[in-house]
Amino acid sequence: MSLLGCHMGASMLRRVATALWAIYEYVAMLAGLLALGLMCLIWLPFAMLLYVILPRHSGQMLGRYVIMLAFRLYLWFLRIFCACRFDLSELDALPKEQPQILVANHPSLLDAVLIVSRLPNAVCIMKAGLMNNVLLGSAARLARYIRNDAPLKWC
């Protein structure tokens, strides 16, 4: 009888541990998204001001660099607190100065973050709605990302 009680206790302990881990993962991912949102909010006034003040090329380079660093920080947070693992070796191996086209197909919406975190001069084509987004728009405009508006109508 005590063997059965011990087995039931271990099973119950595993279920509790699994439930606690699921709660931790949820809270950690939420904290990660909040951290990303906070980074966007902190950068927002600077991006708005620099968009007006800096020459186009300087603003573009600074904007892209800051976005790259912010995405790297976000991925670090996900690795440390959310137990996410990313193999970015293929992105790191890409030549940095050659023109290339990388397409993010957004199965998780994280692929664009992964790509931009590794390429310091990435040019993104973004949904027009994201360019109007309070958190993302100013930084994207400073980086001179391209709006994906409706196609032009020809006469």
JSON list of N, CA and C in Angstrom, two decimals, residues 3-82:
[
{"chain": "A", "resi": 3, "resn": "LEU", "atom": "N", "xyz": [3.80, 1.65, -1.31]},
{"chain": "A", "resi": 3, "resn": "LEU", "atom": "CA", "xyz": [4.39, 1.80, -2.63]},
{"chain": "A", "resi": 3, "resn": "LEU", "atom": "C", "xyz": [3.43, 2.52, -3.57]},
{"chain": "A", "resi": 4, "resn": "LEU", "atom": "N", "xyz": [2.16, 2.18, -3.51]},
{"chain": "A", "resi": 4, "resn": "LEU", "atom": "CA", "xyz": [1.14, 2.83, -4.32]},
{"chain": "A", "resi": 4, "resn": "LEU", "atom": "C", "xyz": [0.99, 4.30, -3.92]},
{"chain": "A", "resi": 5, "resn": "GLY", "atom": "N", "xyz": [1.01, 4.58, -2.64]},
{"chain": "A", "resi": 5, "resn": "GLY", "atom": "CA", "xyz": [0.93, 5.96, -2.15]},
{"chain": "A", "resi": 5, "resn": "GLY", "atom": "C", "xyz": [2.13, 6.78, -2.60]},
{"chain": "A", "resi": 6, "resn": "CYS", "atom": "N", "xyz": [3.31, 6.18, -2.60]},
{"chain": "A", "resi": 6, "resn": "CYS", "atom": "CA", "xyz": [4.53, 6.87, -3.06]},
{"chain": "A", "resi": 6, "resn": "CYS", "atom": "C", "xyz": [4.43, 7.17, -4.54]},
{"chain": "A", "resi": 7, "resn": "HIS", "atom": "N", "xyz": [3.93, 6.21, -5.32]},
{"chain": "A", "resi": 7, "resn": "HIS", "atom": "CA", "xyz": [3.77, 6.40, -6.76]},
{"chain": "A", "resi": 7, "resn": "HIS", "atom": "C", "xyz": [2.77, 7.52, -7.06]},
{"chain": "A", "resi": 8, "resn": "MET", "atom": "N", "xyz": [1.68, 7.55, -6.33]},
{"chain": "A", "resi": 8, "resn": "MET", "atom": "CA", "xyz": [0.68, 8.60, -6.53]},
{"chain": "A", "resi": 8, "resn": "MET", "atom": "C", "xyz": [1.24, 9.96, -6.12]},
{"chain": "A", "resi": 9, "resn": "GLY", "atom": "N", "xyz": [2.06, 10.00, -5.09]},
{"chain": "A", "resi": 9, "resn": "GLY", "atom": "CA", "xyz": [2.68, 11.25, -4.65]},
{"chain": "A", "resi": 9, "resn": "GLY", "atom": "C", "xyz": [3.64, 11.79, -5.70]},
{"chain": "A", "resi": 10, "resn": "ALA", "atom": "N", "xyz": [4.43, 10.93, -6.31]},
{"chain": "A", "resi": 10, "resn": "ALA", "atom": "CA", "xyz": [5.37, 11.35, -7.35]},
{"chain": "A", "resi": 10, "resn": "ALA", "atom": "C", "xyz": [4.63, 11.84, -8.58]},
{"chain": "A", "resi": 11, "resn": "SER", "atom": "N", "xyz": [3.55, 11.16, -8.93]},
{"chain": "A", "resi": 11, "resn": "SER", "atom": "CA", "xyz": [2.74, 11.57, -10.07]},
{"chain": "A", "resi": 11, "resn": "SER", "atom": "C", "xyz": [2.12, 12.94, -9.83]},
{"chain": "A", "resi": 12, "resn": "MET", "atom": "N", "xyz": [1.61, 13.14, -8.64]},
{"chain": "A", "resi": 12, "resn": "MET", "atom": "CA", "xyz": [1.01, 14.42, -8.28]},
{"chain": "A", "resi": 12, "resn": "MET", "atom": "C", "xyz": [2.07, 15.52, -8.30]},
{"chain": "A", "resi": 13, "resn": "LEU", "atom": "N", "xyz": [3.24, 15.21, -7.80]},
{"chain": "A", "resi": 13, "resn": "LEU", "atom": "CA", "xyz": [4.34, 16.18, -7.79]},
{"chain": "A", "resi": 13, "resn": "LEU", "atom": "C", "xyz": [4.73, 16.58, -9.21]},
{"chain": "A", "resi": 14, "resn": "ARG", "atom": "N", "xyz": [4.77, 15.60, -10.14]},
{"chain": "A", "resi": 14, "resn": "ARG", "atom": "CA", "xyz": [5.08, 15.91, -11.53]},
{"chain": "A", "resi": 14, "resn": "ARG", "atom": "C", "xyz": [4.02, 16.80, -12.16]},
{"chain": "A", "resi": 15, "resn": "ARG", "atom": "N", "xyz": [2.74, 16.53, -11.86]},
{"chain": "A", "resi": 15, "resn": "ARG", "atom": "CA", "xyz": [1.67, 17.36, -12.41]},
{"chain": "A", "resi": 15, "resn": "ARG", "atom": "C", "xyz": [1.74, 18.78, -11.87]},
{"chain": "A", "resi": 16, "resn": "VAL", "atom": "N", "xyz": [2.04, 18.93, -10.60]},
{"chain": "A", "resi": 16, "resn": "VAL", "atom": "CA", "xyz": [2.17, 20.26, -10.01]},
{"chain": "A", "resi": 16, "resn": "VAL", "atom": "C", "xyz": [3.36, 20.98, -10.62]},
{"chain": "A", "resi": 17, "resn": "ALA", "atom": "N", "xyz": [4.48, 20.29, -10.78]},
{"chain": "A", "resi": 17, "resn": "ALA", "atom": "CA", "xyz": [5.67, 20.90, -11.37]},
{"chain": "A", "resi": 17, "resn": "ALA", "atom": "C", "xyz": [5.39, 21.32, -12.82]},
{"chain": "A", "resi": 18, "resn": "THR", "atom": "N", "xyz": [4.68, 20.48, -13.57]},
{"chain": "A", "resi": 18, "resn": "THR", "atom": "CA", "xyz": [4.34, 20.81, -14.95]},
{"chain": "A", "resi": 18, "resn": "THR", "atom": "C", "xyz": [3.43, 22.03, -15.01]},
{"chain": "A", "resi": 19, "resn": "ALA", "atom": "N", "xyz": [2.46, 22.09, -14.10]},
{"chain": "A", "resi": 19, "resn": "ALA", "atom": "CA", "xyz": [1.55, 23.24, -14.05]},
{"chain": "A", "resi": 19, "resn": "ALA", "atom": "C", "xyz": [2.30, 24.51, -13.67]},
{"chain": "A", "resi": 20, "resn": "LEU", "atom": "N", "xyz": [3.19, 24.40, -12.70]},
{"chain": "A", "resi": 20, "resn": "LEU", "atom": "CA", "xyz": [3.97, 25.58, -12.30]},
{"chain": "A", "resi": 20, "resn": "LEU", "atom": "C", "xyz": [4.88, 26.06, -13.43]},
{"chain": "A", "resi": 21, "resn": "TRP", "atom": "N", "xyz": [5.48, 25.12, -14.16]},
{"chain": "A", "resi": 21, "resn": "TRP", "atom": "CA", "xyz": [6.34, 25.50, -15.29]},
{"chain": "A", "resi": 21, "resn": "TRP", "atom": "C", "xyz": [5.52, 26.19, -16.38]},
{"chain": "A", "resi": 22, "resn": "ALA", "atom": "N", "xyz": [4.32, 25.70, -16.64]},
{"chain": "A", "resi": 22, "resn": "ALA", "atom": "CA", "xyz": [3.45, 26.32, -17.65]},
{"chain": "A", "resi": 22, "resn": "ALA", "atom": "C", "xyz": [3.09, 27.74, -17.23]},
{"chain": "A", "resi": 23, "resn": "ILE", "atom": "N", "xyz": [2.81, 27.94, -15.96]},
{"chain": "A", "resi": 23, "resn": "ILE", "atom": "CA", "xyz": [2.52, 29.30, -15.46]},
{"chain": "A", "resi": 23, "resn": "ILE", "atom": "C", "xyz": [3.74, 30.19, -15.60]},
{"chain": "A", "resi": 24, "resn": "TYR", "atom": "N", "xyz": [4.91, 29.65, -15.24]},
{"chain": "A", "resi": 24, "resn": "TYR", "atom": "CA", "xyz": [6.15, 30.43, -15.37]},
{"chain": "A", "resi": 24, "resn": "TYR", "atom": "C", "xyz": [6.38, 30.82, -16.82]},
{"chain": "A", "resi": 25, "resn": "GLU", "atom": "N", "xyz": [6.22, 29.89, -17.76]},
{"chain": "A", "resi": 25, "resn": "GLU", "atom": "CA", "xyz": [6.43, 30.20, -19.18]},
{"chain": "A", "resi": 25, "resn": "GLU", "atom": "C", "xyz": [5.50, 31.30, -19.64]},
{"chain": "A", "resi": 26, "resn": "TYR", "atom": "N", "xyz": [4.25, 31.23, -19.24]},
{"chain": "A", "resi": 26, "resn": "TYR", "atom": "CA", "xyz": [3.27, 32.24, -19.62]},
{"chain": "A", "resi": 26, "resn": "TYR", "atom": "C", "xyz": [3.68, 33.62, -19.08]},
{"chain": "A", "resi": 27, "resn": "VAL", "atom": "N", "xyz": [4.04, 33.67, -17.79]},
{"chain": "A", "resi": 27, "resn": "VAL", "atom": "CA", "xyz": [4.43, 34.93, -17.17]},
{"chain": "A", "resi": 27, "resn": "VAL", "atom": "C", "xyz": [5.72, 35.47, -17.79]},
{"chain": "A", "resi": 28, "resn": "ALA", "atom": "N", "xyz": [6.68, 34.57, -18.07]},
{"chain": "A", "resi": 28, "resn": "ALA", "atom": "CA", "xyz": [7.95, 35.00, -18.66]},
{"chain": "A", "resi": 28, "resn": "ALA", "atom": "C", "xyz": [7.75, 35.55, -20.06]},
{"chain": "A", "resi": 29, "resn": "MET", "atom": "N", "xyz": [6.92, 34.90, -20.87]},
{"chain": "A", "resi": 29, "resn": "MET", "atom": "CA", "xyz": [6.66, 35.41, -22.23]},
{"chain": "A", "resi": 29, "resn": "MET", "atom": "C", "xyz": [5.93, 36.75, -22.17]},
{"chain": "A", "resi": 30, "resn": "LEU", "atom": "N", "xyz": [5.00, 36.88, -21.25]},
{"chain": "A", "resi": 30, "resn": "LEU", "atom": "CA", "xyz": [4.30, 38.15, -21.07]},
{"chain": "A", "resi": 30, "resn": "LEU", "atom": "C", "xyz": [5.29, 39.23, -20.65]},
{"chain": "A", "resi": 31, "resn": "ALA", "atom": "N", "xyz": [6.19, 38.90, -19.74]},
{"chain": "A", "resi": 31, "resn": "ALA", "atom": "CA", "xyz": [7.22, 39.86, -19.32]},
{"chain": "A", "resi": 31, "resn": "ALA", "atom": "C", "xyz": [8.11, 40.24, -20.49]},
{"chain": "A", "resi": 32, "resn": "GLY", "atom": "N", "xyz": [8.43, 39.27, -21.35]},
{"chain": "A", "resi": 32, "resn": "GLY", "atom": "CA", "xyz": [9.24, 39.56, -22.53]},
{"chain": "A", "resi": 32, "resn": "GLY", "atom": "C", "xyz": [8.54, 40.52, -23.47]},
{"chain": "A", "resi": 33, "resn": "LEU", "atom": "N", "xyz": [7.25, 40.29, -23.70]},
{"chain": "A", "resi": 33, "resn": "LEU", "atom": "CA", "xyz": [6.49, 41.21, -24.56]},
{"chain": "A", "resi": 33, "resn": "LEU", "atom": "C", "xyz": [6.39, 42.60, -23.93]},
{"chain": "A", "resi": 34, "resn": "LEU", "atom": "N", "xyz": [6.22, 42.63, -22.62]},
{"chain": "A", "resi": 34, "resn": "LEU", "atom": "CA", "xyz": [6.18, 43.93, -21.93]},
{"chain": "A", "resi": 34, "resn": "LEU", "atom": "C", "xyz": [7.53, 44.64, -22.03]},
{"chain": "A", "resi": 35, "resn": "ALA", "atom": "N", "xyz": [8.62, 43.89, -21.93]},
{"chain": "A", "resi": 35, "resn": "ALA", "atom": "CA", "xyz": [9.95, 44.47, -22.07]},
{"chain": "A", "resi": 35, "resn": "ALA", "atom": "C", "xyz": [10.15, 45.04, -23.47]},
{"chain": "A", "resi": 36, "resn": "LEU", "atom": "N", "xyz": [9.70, 44.30, -24.48]},
{"chain": "A", "resi": 36, "resn": "LEU", "atom": "CA", "xyz": [9.80, 44.78, -25.86]},
{"chain": "A", "resi": 36, "resn": "LEU", "atom": "C", "xyz": [8.96, 46.04, -26.03]},
{"chain": "A", "resi": 37, "resn": "GLY", "atom": "N", "xyz": [7.75, 46.04, -25.49]},
{"chain": "A", "resi": 37, "resn": "GLY", "atom": "CA", "xyz": [6.90, 47.23, -25.56]},
{"chain": "A", "resi": 37, "resn": "GLY", "atom": "C", "xyz": [7.53, 48.41, -24.84]},
{"chain": "A", "resi": 38, "resn": "LEU", "atom": "N", "xyz": [8.16, 48.17, -23.70]},
{"chain": "A", "resi": 38, "resn": "LEU", "atom": "CA", "xyz": [8.83, 49.24, -22.96]},
{"chain": "A", "resi": 38, "resn": "LEU", "atom": "C", "xyz": [10.00, 49.80, -23.75]},
{"chain": "A", "resi": 39, "resn": "MET", "atom": "N", "xyz": [10.77, 48.92, -24.39]},
{"chain": "A", "resi": 39, "resn": "MET", "atom": "CA", "xyz": [11.87, 49.40, -25.23]},
{"chain": "A", "resi": 39, "resn": "MET", "atom": "C", "xyz": [11.34, 50.29, -26.35]},
{"chain": "A", "resi": 40, "resn": "CYS", "atom": "N", "xyz": [10.23, 49.87, -26.95]},
{"chain": "A", "resi": 40, "resn": "CYS", "atom": "CA", "xyz": [9.62, 50.68, -28.02]},
{"chain": "A", "resi": 40, "resn": "CYS", "atom": "C", "xyz": [9.16, 52.03, -27.48]},
{"chain": "A", "resi": 41, "resn": "LEU", "atom": "N", "xyz": [8.54, 52.03, -26.32]},
{"chain": "A", "resi": 41, "resn": "LEU", "atom": "CA", "xyz": [8.07, 53.29, -25.73]},
{"chain": "A", "resi": 41, "resn": "LEU", "atom": "C", "xyz": [9.21, 54.23, -25.37]},
{"chain": "A", "resi": 42, "resn": "ILE", "atom": "N", "xyz": [10.29, 53.67, -24.87]},
{"chain": "A", "resi": 42, "resn": "ILE", "atom": "CA", "xyz": [11.46, 54.49, -24.52]},
{"chain": "A", "resi": 42, "resn": "ILE", "atom": "C", "xyz": [12.07, 55.10, -25.78]},
{"chain": "A", "resi": 43, "resn": "TRP", "atom": "N", "xyz": [12.16, 54.32, -26.85]},
{"chain": "A", "resi": 43, "resn": "TRP", "atom": "CA", "xyz": [12.78, 54.79, -28.09]},
{"chain": "A", "resi": 43, "resn": "TRP", "atom": "C", "xyz": [11.87, 55.74, -28.87]},
{"chain": "A", "resi": 44, "resn": "LEU", "atom": "N", "xyz": [10.57, 55.64, -28.67]},
{"chain": "A", "resi": 44, "resn": "LEU", "atom": "CA", "xyz": [9.58, 56.40, -29.43]},
{"chain": "A", "resi": 44, "resn": "LEU", "atom": "C", "xyz": [9.88, 57.90, -29.52]},
{"chain": "A", "resi": 45, "resn": "PRO", "atom": "N", "xyz": [10.04, 58.63, -28.41]},
{"chain": "A", "resi": 45, "resn": "PRO", "atom": "CA", "xyz": [10.27, 60.08, -28.56]},
{"chain": "A", "resi": 45, "resn": "PRO", "atom": "C", "xyz": [11.59, 60.40, -29.26]},
{"chain": "A", "resi": 46, "resn": "PHE", "atom": "N", "xyz": [12.61, 59.60, -29.01]},
{"chain": "A", "resi": 46, "resn": "PHE", "atom": "CA", "xyz": [13.90, 59.83, -29.65]},
{"chain": "A", "resi": 46, "resn": "PHE", "atom": "C", "xyz": [13.80, 59.60, -31.16]},
{"chain": "A", "resi": 47, "resn": "ALA", "atom": "N", "xyz": [13.11, 58.51, -31.54]},
{"chain": "A", "resi": 47, "resn": "ALA", "atom": "CA", "xyz": [12.95, 58.21, -32.96]},
{"chain": "A", "resi": 47, "resn": "ALA", "atom": "C", "xyz": [12.17, 59.31, -33.66]},
{"chain": "A", "resi": 48, "resn": "MET", "atom": "N", "xyz": [11.12, 59.81, -33.00]},
{"chain": "A", "resi": 48, "resn": "MET", "atom": "CA", "xyz": [10.32, 60.89, -33.60]},
{"chain": "A", "resi": 48, "resn": "MET", "atom": "C", "xyz": [11.17, 62.15, -33.81]},
{"chain": "A", "resi": 49, "resn": "LEU", "atom": "N", "xyz": [11.94, 62.50, -32.80]},
{"chain": "A", "resi": 49, "resn": "LEU", "atom": "CA", "xyz": [12.78, 63.69, -32.88]},
{"chain": "A", "resi": 49, "resn": "LEU", "atom": "C", "xyz": [13.91, 63.51, -33.89]},
{"chain": "A", "resi": 50, "resn": "LEU", "atom": "N", "xyz": [14.57, 62.38, -33.84]},
{"chain": "A", "resi": 50, "resn": "LEU", "atom": "CA", "xyz": [15.70, 62.14, -34.74]},
{"chain": "A", "resi": 50, "resn": "LEU", "atom": "C", "xyz": [15.26, 62.05, -36.20]},
{"chain": "A", "resi": 51, "resn": "TYR", "atom": "N", "xyz": [14.03, 61.60, -36.44]},
{"chain": "A", "resi": 51, "resn": "TYR", "atom": "CA", "xyz": [13.50, 61.52, -37.80]},
{"chain": "A", "resi": 51, "resn": "TYR", "atom": "C", "xyz": [13.48, 62.92, -38.43]},
{"chain": "A", "resi": 52, "resn": "VAL", "atom": "N", "xyz": [13.18, 63.91, -37.63]},
{"chain": "A", "resi": 52, "resn": "VAL", "atom": "CA", "xyz": [13.10, 65.30, -38.11]},
{"chain": "A", "resi": 52, "resn": "VAL", "atom": "C", "xyz": [14.48, 65.94, -38.17]},
{"chain": "A", "resi": 53, "resn": "ILE", "atom": "N", "xyz": [15.34, 65.64, -37.20]},
{"chain": "A", "resi": 53, "resn": "ILE", "atom": "CA", "xyz": [16.62, 66.33, -37.06]},
{"chain": "A", "resi": 53, "resn": "ILE", "atom": "C", "xyz": [17.72, 65.76, -37.95]},
{"chain": "A", "resi": 54, "resn": "LEU", "atom": "N", "xyz": [17.85, 64.45, -37.97]},
{"chain": "A", "resi": 54, "resn": "LEU", "atom": "CA", "xyz": [18.98, 63.83, -38.65]},
{"chain": "A", "resi": 54, "resn": "LEU", "atom": "C", "xyz": [18.80, 63.81, -40.17]},
{"chain": "A", "resi": 55, "resn": "PRO", "atom": "N", "xyz": [19.91, 63.89, -40.90]},
{"chain": "A", "resi": 55, "resn": "PRO", "atom": "CA", "xyz": [19.82, 63.66, -42.35]},
{"chain": "A", "resi": 55, "resn": "PRO", "atom": "C", "xyz": [19.33, 62.23, -42.60]},
{"chain": "A", "resi": 56, "resn": "ARG", "atom": "N", "xyz": [18.74, 62.03, -43.74]},
{"chain": "A", "resi": 56, "resn": "ARG", "atom": "CA", "xyz": [18.10, 60.75, -44.08]},
{"chain": "A", "resi": 56, "resn": "ARG", "atom": "C", "xyz": [19.02, 59.55, -43.85]},
{"chain": "A", "resi": 57, "resn": "HIS", "atom": "N", "xyz": [20.22, 59.60, -44.38]},
{"chain": "A", "resi": 57, "resn": "HIS", "atom": "CA", "xyz": [21.12, 58.44, -44.28]},
{"chain": "A", "resi": 57, "resn": "HIS", "atom": "C", "xyz": [21.53, 58.18, -42.83]},
{"chain": "A", "resi": 58, "resn": "SER", "atom": "N", "xyz": [21.85, 59.21, -42.08]},
{"chain": "A", "resi": 58, "resn": "SER", "atom": "CA", "xyz": [22.26, 59.04, -40.68]},
{"chain": "A", "resi": 58, "resn": "SER", "atom": "C", "xyz": [21.11, 58.48, -39.85]},
{"chain": "A", "resi": 59, "resn": "GLY", "atom": "N", "xyz": [19.93, 59.01, -40.04]},
{"chain": "A", "resi": 59, "resn": "GLY", "atom": "CA", "xyz": [18.77, 58.52, -39.31]},
{"chain": "A", "resi": 59, "resn": "GLY", "atom": "C", "xyz": [18.45, 57.08, -39.64]},
{"chain": "A", "resi": 60, "resn": "GLN", "atom": "N", "xyz": [18.57, 56.76, -40.91]},
{"chain": "A", "resi": 60, "resn": "GLN", "atom": "CA", "xyz": [18.32, 55.39, -41.38]},
{"chain": "A", "resi": 60, "resn": "GLN", "atom": "C", "xyz": [19.27, 54.42, -40.72]},
{"chain": "A", "resi": 61, "resn": "MET", "atom": "N", "xyz": [20.56, 54.73, -40.73]},
{"chain": "A", "resi": 61, "resn": "MET", "atom": "CA", "xyz": [21.56, 53.83, -40.16]},
{"chain": "A", "resi": 61, "resn": "MET", "atom": "C", "xyz": [21.38, 53.70, -38.65]},
{"chain": "A", "resi": 62, "resn": "LEU", "atom": "N", "xyz": [21.16, 54.83, -37.97]},
{"chain": "A", "resi": 62, "resn": "LEU", "atom": "CA", "xyz": [20.96, 54.78, -36.52]},
{"chain": "A", "resi": 62, "resn": "LEU", "atom": "C", "xyz": [19.68, 54.01, -36.19]},
{"chain": "A", "resi": 63, "resn": "GLY", "atom": "N", "xyz": [18.61, 54.29, -36.90]},
{"chain": "A", "resi": 63, "resn": "GLY", "atom": "CA", "xyz": [17.34, 53.60, -36.65]},
{"chain": "A", "resi": 63, "resn": "GLY", "atom": "C", "xyz": [17.47, 52.10, -36.81]},
{"chain": "A", "resi": 64, "resn": "ARG", "atom": "N", "xyz": [18.11, 51.66, -37.87]},
{"chain": "A", "resi": 64, "resn": "ARG", "atom": "CA", "xyz": [18.28, 50.22, -38.11]},
{"chain": "A", "resi": 64, "resn": "ARG", "atom": "C", "xyz": [19.17, 49.58, -37.05]},
{"chain": "A", "resi": 65, "resn": "TYR", "atom": "N", "xyz": [20.20, 50.31, -36.64]},
{"chain": "A", "resi": 65, "resn": "TYR", "atom": "CA", "xyz": [21.11, 49.78, -35.62]},
{"chain": "A", "resi": 65, "resn": "TYR", "atom": "C", "xyz": [20.40, 49.62, -34.28]},
{"chain": "A", "resi": 66, "resn": "VAL", "atom": "N", "xyz": [19.62, 50.62, -33.90]},
{"chain": "A", "resi": 66, "resn": "VAL", "atom": "CA", "xyz": [18.90, 50.55, -32.61]},
{"chain": "A", "resi": 66, "resn": "VAL", "atom": "C", "xyz": [17.86, 49.42, -32.65]},
{"chain": "A", "resi": 67, "resn": "ILE", "atom": "N", "xyz": [17.17, 49.25, -33.76]},
{"chain": "A", "resi": 67, "resn": "ILE", "atom": "CA", "xyz": [16.20, 48.16, -33.87]},
{"chain": "A", "resi": 67, "resn": "ILE", "atom": "C", "xyz": [16.92, 46.82, -33.76]},
{"chain": "A", "resi": 68, "resn": "MET", "atom": "N", "xyz": [18.07, 46.69, -34.41]},
{"chain": "A", "resi": 68, "resn": "MET", "atom": "CA", "xyz": [18.84, 45.45, -34.33]},
{"chain": "A", "resi": 68, "resn": "MET", "atom": "C", "xyz": [19.22, 45.17, -32.87]},
{"chain": "A", "resi": 69, "resn": "LEU", "atom": "N", "xyz": [19.73, 46.18, -32.16]},
{"chain": "A", "resi": 69, "resn": "LEU", "atom": "CA", "xyz": [20.13, 45.98, -30.75]},
{"chain": "A", "resi": 69, "resn": "LEU", "atom": "C", "xyz": [18.93, 45.65, -29.88]},
{"chain": "A", "resi": 70, "resn": "ALA", "atom": "N", "xyz": [17.81, 46.32, -30.09]},
{"chain": "A", "resi": 70, "resn": "ALA", "atom": "CA", "xyz": [16.61, 46.05, -29.29]},
{"chain": "A", "resi": 70, "resn": "ALA", "atom": "C", "xyz": [16.12, 44.62, -29.51]},
{"chain": "A", "resi": 71, "resn": "PHE", "atom": "N", "xyz": [16.14, 44.15, -30.76]},
{"chain": "A", "resi": 71, "resn": "PHE", "atom": "CA", "xyz": [15.72, 42.78, -31.04]},
{"chain": "A", "resi": 71, "resn": "PHE", "atom": "C", "xyz": [16.70, 41.77, -30.45]},
{"chain": "A", "resi": 72, "resn": "ARG", "atom": "N", "xyz": [17.98, 42.09, -30.44]},
{"chain": "A", "resi": 72, "resn": "ARG", "atom": "CA", "xyz": [18.96, 41.21, -29.80]},
{"chain": "A", "resi": 72, "resn": "ARG", "atom": "C", "xyz": [18.71, 41.12, -28.29]},
{"chain": "A", "resi": 73, "resn": "LEU", "atom": "N", "xyz": [18.40, 42.26, -27.69]},
{"chain": "A", "resi": 73, "resn": "LEU", "atom": "CA", "xyz": [18.10, 42.29, -26.26]},
{"chain": "A", "resi": 73, "resn": "LEU", "atom": "C", "xyz": [16.84, 41.47, -25.98]},
{"chain": "A", "resi": 74, "resn": "TYR", "atom": "N", "xyz": [15.83, 41.61, -26.82]},
{"chain": "A", "resi": 74, "resn": "TYR", "atom": "CA", "xyz": [14.60, 40.84, -26.66]},
{"chain": "A", "resi": 74, "resn": "TYR", "atom": "C", "xyz": [14.86, 39.34, -26.78]},
{"chain": "A", "resi": 75, "resn": "LEU", "atom": "N", "xyz": [15.68, 38.93, -27.75]},
{"chain": "A", "resi": 75, "resn": "LEU", "atom": "CA", "xyz": [16.00, 37.51, -27.90]},
{"chain": "A", "resi": 75, "resn": "LEU", "atom": "C", "xyz": [16.82, 36.99, -26.73]},
{"chain": "A", "resi": 76, "resn": "TRP", "atom": "N", "xyz": [17.71, 37.84, -26.19]},
{"chain": "A", "resi": 76, "resn": "TRP", "atom": "CA", "xyz": [18.46, 37.46, -24.99]},
{"chain": "A", "resi": 76, "resn": "TRP", "atom": "C", "xyz": [17.50, 37.21, -23.84]},
{"chain": "A", "resi": 77, "resn": "PHE", "atom": "N", "xyz": [16.53, 38.11, -23.68]},
{"chain": "A", "resi": 77, "resn": "PHE", "atom": "CA", "xyz": [15.52, 37.94, -22.64]},
{"chain": "A", "resi": 77, "resn": "PHE", "atom": "C", "xyz": [14.78, 36.62, -22.81]},
{"chain": "A", "resi": 78, "resn": "LEU", "atom": "N", "xyz": [14.38, 36.31, -24.03]},
{"chain": "A", "resi": 78, "resn": "LEU", "atom": "CA", "xyz": [13.67, 35.06, -24.30]},
{"chain": "A", "resi": 78, "resn": "LEU", "atom": "C", "xyz": [14.53, 33.84, -23.98]},
{"chain": "A", "resi": 79, "resn": "ARG", "atom": "N", "xyz": [15.82, 33.93, -24.30]},
{"chain": "A", "resi": 79, "resn": "ARG", "atom": "CA", "xyz": [16.73, 32.81, -24.01]},
{"chain": "A", "resi": 79, "resn": "ARG", "atom": "C", "xyz": [16.89, 32.62, -22.50]},
{"chain": "A", "resi": 80, "resn": "ILE", "atom": "N", "xyz": [17.11, 33.73, -21.79]},
{"chain": "A", "resi": 80, "resn": "ILE", "atom": "CA", "xyz": [17.40, 33.65, -20.35]},
{"chain": "A", "resi": 80, "resn": "ILE", "atom": "C", "xyz": [16.16, 33.29, -19.54]},
{"chain": "A", "resi": 81, "resn": "PHE", "atom": "N", "xyz": [15.07, 33.97, -19.77]},
{"chain": "A", "resi": 81, "resn": "PHE", "atom": "CA", "xyz": [13.90, 33.82, -18.91]},
{"chain": "A", "resi": 81, "resn": "PHE", "atom": "C", "xyz": [12.83, 32.87, -19.44]},
{"chain": "A", "resi": 82, "resn": "CYS", "atom": "N", "xyz": [12.81, 32.62, -20.72]},
{"chain": "A", "resi": 82, "resn": "CYS", "atom": "CA", "xyz": [11.75, 31.78, -21.29]},
{"chain": "A", "resi": 82, "resn": "CYS", "atom": "C", "xyz": [12.26, 30.44, -21.78]}
]
